[in-house]
Coordinates of C-alpha atoms and ligand atoms in Angstrom, one line a residue:
M190 CA -98.7 301.5 185.4
S191 CA -100.3 299.9 182.4
V192 CA -98.5 299.0 179.2
A193 CA -100.9 298.2 176.4
T194 CA -99.8 295.1 174.6
T195 CA -103.0 294.1 172.8
N196 CA -103.7 295.7 169.5
I197 CA -107.2 297.0 170.2
A198 CA -109.1 298.6 167.3
I199 CA -111.2 301.5 168.3
E200 CA -114.4 302.6 166.5
K201 CA -115.2 306.0 168.0
A202 CA -118.7 307.2 168.8
A203 CA -119.9 309.9 166.3
T204 CA -121.2 312.1 169.1
S205 CA -120.6 312.1 172.8
K206 CA -123.3 311.8 175.5
I207 CA -121.1 313.5 178.1
D208 CA -123.2 316.7 178.1
Q209 CA -126.4 314.7 178.9
I210 CA -124.9 313.5 182.2
D211 CA -125.8 315.2 185.4
F212 CA -122.6 314.6 187.4
D213 CA -124.2 316.2 190.5
N214 CA -127.1 313.8 190.7
L215 CA -125.7 310.4 189.7
A216 CA -127.7 307.3 190.5
F217 CA -126.0 303.9 190.5
G218 CA -125.4 302.2 187.2
S219 CA -128.1 303.9 185.1
V220 CA -126.2 306.1 182.6
F221 CA -123.4 304.8 180.4
T222 CA -120.2 306.1 178.8
D223 CA -119.7 306.5 175.0
H224 CA -117.9 303.3 174.4
M225 CA -117.7 299.6 175.3
L226 CA -115.3 296.7 174.9
V227 CA -116.3 293.6 173.0
C228 CA -114.3 290.4 172.7
D229 CA -115.6 287.3 171.0
Y230 CA -114.8 283.7 171.8
K231 CA -115.2 281.5 168.7
N232 CA -113.5 278.5 167.0
G233 CA -112.0 277.6 170.4
T234 CA -110.2 280.9 171.1
W235 CA -110.7 284.4 172.4
Q236 CA -110.4 286.9 169.5
T237 CA -108.6 290.3 169.9
P238 CA -110.9 292.7 171.8
K239 CA -112.3 295.8 170.1
I240 CA -113.8 299.1 171.4
V241 CA -117.0 300.3 169.7
P242 CA -119.7 302.9 170.5
Y243 CA -121.9 301.9 173.5
R244 CA -125.0 300.4 171.7
P245 CA -127.4 297.4 171.8
I246 CA -126.1 294.1 170.6
S247 CA -128.0 291.5 168.6
L248 CA -128.3 287.9 169.5
D249 CA -130.0 284.8 168.1
P250 CA -133.2 283.9 170.1
S251 CA -131.6 280.5 170.7
A252 CA -128.4 282.1 172.3
K253 CA -127.8 279.9 175.4
I254 CA -127.6 282.9 177.7
F255 CA -131.4 283.3 177.4
H256 CA -132.2 279.7 178.2
Y257 CA -129.5 278.4 180.5
G258 CA -128.1 281.5 182.1
Q259 CA -124.5 280.9 181.4
S260 CA -123.2 284.3 182.4
I261 CA -120.8 285.8 184.9
C262 CA -119.7 289.3 185.7
E263 CA -117.3 291.4 187.8
G264 CA -117.7 294.8 189.6
M265 CA -115.0 297.4 189.7
K266 CA -114.6 301.1 190.0
A267 CA -112.3 303.7 188.4
Y268 CA -111.4 306.8 190.5
K269 CA -109.9 310.1 189.4
D270 CA -107.8 312.3 191.6
E271 CA -107.6 316.1 191.5
K272 CA -104.7 316.0 189.0
G273 CA -106.9 313.9 186.6
D274 CA -105.0 310.7 187.1
I275 CA -107.1 307.5 186.9
F276 CA -106.9 304.6 189.3
L277 CA -108.3 301.1 189.8
F278 CA -108.3 299.1 193.0
R279 CA -106.7 295.6 192.9
P280 CA -107.8 294.9 189.3
A281 CA -105.7 291.7 189.0
D282 CA -108.0 290.2 191.7
N283 CA -111.1 291.0 189.6
H284 CA -109.5 289.2 186.6
R285 CA -108.6 286.2 188.8
R286 CA -112.1 286.0 190.2
L287 CA -113.6 286.4 186.7
N288 CA -111.7 283.3 185.7
I289 CA -112.7 281.4 188.9
S290 CA -116.4 282.2 188.0
A291 CA -115.7 281.2 184.4
H292 CA -114.2 277.8 185.4
R293 CA -117.3 277.0 187.6
M294 CA -119.7 278.0 184.9
A295 CA -117.9 276.0 182.1
I296 CA -117.0 279.3 180.3
P297 CA -113.6 279.5 178.7
E298 CA -111.1 281.5 180.8
L299 CA -110.1 285.0 179.6
P300 CA -106.4 285.9 179.1
K301 CA -105.3 288.6 181.6
E302 CA -103.9 290.9 178.9
Y303 CA -107.3 291.1 177.1
F304 CA -108.9 292.1 180.4
M305 CA -106.3 294.6 181.5
D306 CA -105.4 296.1 178.2
G307 CA -109.1 296.2 177.2
L308 CA -110.1 297.9 180.4
T309 CA -107.3 300.5 180.5
T310 CA -107.8 301.4 176.8
L311 CA -111.5 301.9 177.4
L312 CA -110.9 304.0 180.5
K313 CA -108.4 306.3 178.7
L314 CA -110.9 306.8 175.9
D315 CA -113.9 307.5 178.2
H316 CA -111.9 309.3 180.9
Q317 CA -114.1 312.3 180.9
F318 CA -116.9 310.2 182.3
I319 CA -115.1 309.4 185.6
P320 CA -116.7 311.5 188.2
T321 CA -114.6 313.6 190.6
K322 CA -117.3 314.4 193.2
T323 CA -116.8 312.7 196.6
G324 CA -118.7 309.5 196.8
S325 CA -119.0 309.1 193.0
S326 CA -116.9 307.0 190.7
L327 CA -117.1 305.1 187.4
Y328 CA -118.6 301.8 188.0
I329 CA -117.1 299.2 185.6
R330 CA -119.0 296.0 184.7
P331 CA -116.9 293.4 182.9
F332 CA -119.1 290.4 181.9
I333 CA -119.0 287.2 179.9
F334 CA -122.1 285.4 178.5
A335 CA -123.0 282.5 176.2
S336 CA -123.7 284.0 172.8
G337 CA -123.6 280.6 171.0
N338 CA -126.8 279.2 169.7
G339 CA -129.0 276.1 170.3
F340 CA -131.5 274.6 172.7
H341 CA -129.2 271.7 173.8
A342 CA -128.6 272.2 177.5
S343 CA -124.8 272.2 177.3
P344 CA -122.1 274.9 177.3
A345 CA -122.1 277.2 174.3
D346 CA -119.5 277.2 171.6
A347 CA -119.4 281.0 171.5
Y348 CA -119.1 283.7 174.2
K349 CA -118.8 287.4 174.4
F350 CA -116.7 289.3 177.0
M351 CA -117.7 292.9 177.3
I352 CA -117.0 295.9 179.5
A353 CA -119.6 298.6 180.0
C354 CA -119.1 301.6 182.4
A355 CA -121.5 303.8 184.2
P356 CA -120.7 307.0 186.1
S357 CA -122.3 306.3 189.4
G358 CA -123.2 307.6 192.8
A359 CA -123.9 305.7 196.0
Y360 CA -125.5 302.2 195.7
F361 CA -127.8 302.8 198.6
A362 CA -129.9 305.9 198.7
G363 CA -130.4 306.1 202.4
E364 CA -130.2 304.0 205.6
V365 CA -129.6 300.3 205.1
K366 CA -132.0 297.9 206.9
V367 CA -131.5 294.2 206.4
L368 CA -133.7 291.1 207.0
I369 CA -132.1 287.9 208.2
E370 CA -133.5 285.3 206.0
E371 CA -134.6 281.9 207.3
K372 CA -136.6 280.3 204.5
Y373 CA -134.9 281.0 201.2
S374 CA -131.3 280.2 200.4
R375 CA -128.9 282.1 198.1
S376 CA -126.5 279.2 197.6
A377 CA -125.6 275.7 198.8
N378 CA -122.5 273.6 199.4
G379 CA -121.2 272.4 196.0
G380 CA -123.2 275.2 194.3
V381 CA -122.2 278.4 192.5
G382 CA -122.4 280.9 195.4
Y383 CA -118.7 281.7 195.2
A384 CA -119.0 282.5 191.5
K385 CA -120.2 285.9 190.3
A386 CA -122.8 284.2 188.2
G387 CA -125.9 286.1 187.0
G388 CA -128.3 283.5 188.3
N389 CA -127.1 284.1 191.9
Y390 CA -128.6 287.6 191.6
A391 CA -131.8 286.5 189.8
G392 CA -132.4 283.9 192.5
Q393 CA -132.3 286.6 195.2
F394 CA -134.8 289.0 193.6
Y395 CA -138.0 287.3 194.8
P396 CA -137.0 286.9 198.5
T397 CA -135.5 290.4 198.4
Q398 CA -138.8 291.8 197.0
L399 CA -140.6 290.2 199.9
A400 CA -138.1 291.9 202.3
V401 CA -138.5 295.2 200.5
E402 CA -142.3 295.0 201.0
K403 CA -141.6 294.7 204.7
G404 CA -139.4 297.8 204.7
Y405 CA -135.9 296.3 204.4
N406 CA -133.5 296.9 201.5
Q407 CA -131.3 293.8 201.6
V408 CA -131.5 290.2 202.7
I409 CA -128.8 288.7 204.9
W410 CA -128.4 285.1 203.8
T411 CA -127.9 282.4 206.3
D412 CA -126.4 278.9 205.7
D413 CA -128.8 276.7 203.7
T414 CA -128.9 273.7 206.1
E415 CA -129.7 275.3 209.5
H416 CA -130.3 278.9 208.6
E417 CA -128.4 279.7 211.7
Y418 CA -125.1 281.2 210.5
I419 CA -124.8 284.6 208.8
E420 CA -123.3 284.3 205.3
E421 CA -123.5 287.5 203.2
A422 CA -126.0 290.0 201.8
G423 CA -127.3 290.3 198.3
A424 CA -124.6 292.7 197.1
M425 CA -122.0 292.7 199.8
N426 CA -120.1 290.8 202.5
I427 CA -121.1 291.4 206.1
F428 CA -119.1 292.5 209.1
V429 CA -120.4 292.4 212.7
R430 CA -118.7 294.2 215.6
I431 CA -119.3 292.7 218.9
G432 CA -117.6 294.6 221.7
D433 CA -114.3 295.6 220.1
T434 CA -114.0 292.6 217.8
L435 CA -114.8 292.8 214.1
I436 CA -116.1 289.5 212.8
T437 CA -116.9 288.2 209.3
A438 CA -117.9 284.8 208.0
P439 CA -115.2 282.6 206.4
T440 CA -115.4 282.3 202.6
S441 CA -116.7 279.0 201.3
D442 CA -118.5 277.4 198.3
R443 CA -121.5 279.6 199.2
I444 CA -119.9 283.1 199.6
L445 CA -118.4 285.5 197.2
D446 CA -114.7 286.1 198.1
G447 CA -115.0 289.9 198.2
I448 CA -112.1 292.1 197.4
T449 CA -113.3 294.8 199.8
R450 CA -113.8 292.2 202.5
K451 CA -110.2 290.9 202.4
S452 CA -108.9 294.5 202.1
I453 CA -110.8 295.5 205.3
L454 CA -109.5 292.5 207.2
E455 CA -105.9 293.4 206.3
M456 CA -106.4 297.1 207.0
A457 CA -108.2 296.5 210.3
E458 CA -105.4 294.3 211.6
D459 CA -103.0 297.2 210.8
M460 CA -105.2 299.7 212.6
G461 CA -105.1 297.5 215.7
I462 CA -108.7 296.4 215.4
P463 CA -109.1 292.9 216.6
T464 CA -110.6 290.7 213.8
Q465 CA -112.0 287.2 213.6
V466 CA -112.9 285.2 210.6
R467 CA -115.4 282.6 211.9
K468 CA -118.9 281.4 211.8
I469 CA -121.3 284.0 213.2
S470 CA -124.6 282.6 214.5
V471 CA -127.8 284.6 214.4
T472 CA -128.4 283.7 218.0
E473 CA -125.1 285.3 218.9
V474 CA -125.9 288.5 217.0
V475 CA -129.4 288.7 218.5
E476 CA -128.0 288.1 222.0
A477 CA -125.4 290.8 221.5
A478 CA -128.1 293.2 220.3
K479 CA -130.1 292.4 223.5
N480 CA -127.2 292.8 225.9
G481 CA -125.8 295.9 224.3
T482 CA -122.5 294.4 223.0
L483 CA -123.6 294.6 219.3
M484 CA -121.8 297.8 218.3
E485 CA -121.9 297.8 214.5
M486 CA -122.9 295.9 211.4
F487 CA -121.8 296.9 207.9
G488 CA -121.8 295.6 204.4
A489 CA -118.7 295.7 202.3
G490 CA -118.4 295.6 198.5
T491 CA -117.3 297.5 195.4
A492 CA -120.7 299.0 194.8
A493 CA -121.7 299.3 198.5
V494 CA -118.2 300.5 199.6
I495 CA -118.7 300.2 203.4
S496 CA -122.4 300.7 204.2
P497 CA -123.3 300.9 207.8
I498 CA -126.4 298.8 208.7
A499 CA -128.9 300.8 210.8
A500 CA -131.1 297.9 211.8
F501 CA -131.8 294.3 211.2
G502 CA -135.0 292.3 211.3
Y503 CA -135.2 288.7 212.5
R504 CA -138.4 286.7 213.2
D505 CA -140.7 289.7 213.0
Q506 CA -138.6 291.8 215.3
D507 CA -136.4 294.7 214.5
Y508 CA -133.1 295.4 216.3
T509 CA -131.6 298.9 215.9
L510 CA -127.9 299.3 215.9
P511 CA -126.5 302.0 218.3
S512 CA -125.4 305.3 216.8
L513 CA -121.7 305.7 217.9
N514 CA -119.6 308.8 217.5
E515 CA -116.7 306.9 216.1
T516 CA -117.2 303.7 214.2
Y517 CA -115.0 301.1 212.6
A518 CA -117.1 301.5 209.5
Q519 CA -116.1 305.2 209.2
K520 CA -112.4 304.6 210.0
L521 CA -112.1 301.7 207.5
K522 CA -114.1 303.5 204.8
K523 CA -111.8 306.4 205.1
G524 CA -108.7 304.2 205.0
I525 CA -109.9 302.3 201.9
T526 CA -111.3 305.3 199.9
N527 CA -108.2 307.3 200.6
I528 CA -106.2 304.7 198.8
Q529 CA -108.8 304.4 196.0
Y530 CA -109.0 308.1 195.3
N531 CA -105.2 308.6 195.7
L532 CA -105.6 310.7 198.8
A533 CA -103.1 308.8 200.9
E534 CA -100.0 306.5 200.6
D535 CA -100.8 302.9 199.7
P536 CA -98.6 300.7 201.7
Y537 CA -100.4 297.6 200.4
G538 CA -99.8 298.1 196.6
W539 CA -103.6 297.9 196.0
R540 CA -103.9 301.1 193.9
Y541 CA -103.3 300.7 190.2
K542 CA -102.5 303.8 188.1
V543 CA -104.1 303.7 184.6
T544 CA -102.7 306.9 183.2
D545 CA -99.0 307.5 182.6
Ligands
LIG894 N1 -121.1 289.5 197.8 C1 -121.8 289.7 196.7 C2 -122.9 288.8 196.4 C3 -121.5 290.7 195.7 O1 -122.2 290.8 194.6 C4 -120.4 291.5 196.0 C5 -120.0 292.5 195.0 O2 -119.3 292.3 194.0 C6 -119.6 291.3 197.2 C7 -120.0 290.3 198.0 C8 -118.4 292.2 197.4 O3 -117.3 291.8 196.6 P1 -116.2 292.9 196.2 O4 -115.8 293.5 197.5 O5 -115.2 292.2 195.5 O6 -116.9 293.9 195.3
LIG895 C1 -120.4 295.1 193.1 O1 -120.3 295.5 194.2 O2 -119.5 295.4 192.2 C2 -121.4 294.2 192.6 O3 -121.3 293.6 191.6 C3 -122.7 294.1 193.4 C4 -123.9 294.4 192.4 C5 -125.1 293.9 193.1 C6 -124.0 295.8 192.0

């Protein structure tokens, strides 16, 4: 249960956009709620956050975000149950990861109470925008960027922490087909792959465009030295089921430490599903596809939830995953979403109730 400790000033929107939203046909992240949170960092300290109507912001053309890409974000969701109560999923982990990203990108770390109180106050104010239809939720985007000015290539002296929210449907419109990438790299040892830095996504767009032109929707990144080990996809961690064993790559400098990923690992163990966290070679996956032991592949993330992969491409050849009657992906998705939407007990303490 949240206890607001921060004195957050609220400037209410003059009119609401709620009537313009078609809750039956929600895309992902393209319509926004009435309000947003803004918190400035200046004179060496984070100022008290405030809530204002959702609107464009104005920045100096020399703001460092434009030139040097000093920006990080988080991805979360709010869920509403049939009683109208609002829930988050492991929000303290998002705050922790935001500060891990901040540290790596030389951005000042954000106090936890500003994150939690800002978020819960905003959600209570815009609660009507949280969808109730199965598969829909309110996607929450907390982000921090360099708003300080100047062309000197060094960290800014001013930042903005903001939260914007979008009632959203599924991230993928249909089947997910992925391409195992061998030329381009998403990240490298000693780099920023483990941070949720804006540039990590920008750097993926071109190789992903090439994959989309070939009929795939995501790239599966491989290690940057040999391009032999599966790392993660553009917007989600990757799980592979060979025989009965569910395998995912270990986190490293190069991989985002996904909250969905670690929740799946814990829940799978409790469901009696054998799991392994280890390097997965592309050769092993291709061999398993050829000899019939590759049972499932799926992506896991806040936006993607658990998205089964229908096929993967590698060296100009497509490998189709079998269609099984009962999958780990279905079982784990049900387990995770039942906790998120308050449809089942939560023995893990992952669900966080926003409303009293
Ligand atoms: N990997 C990348 C690159 C992502 O953008 C995301 C989504 O945030 C994930 C993995 C999954 O992380 P999480 O489960 O914490 O959303
Ligand atoms: C999330 O899953 O929350 C993300 O941030 C991924 C993003 C590409 C939508």
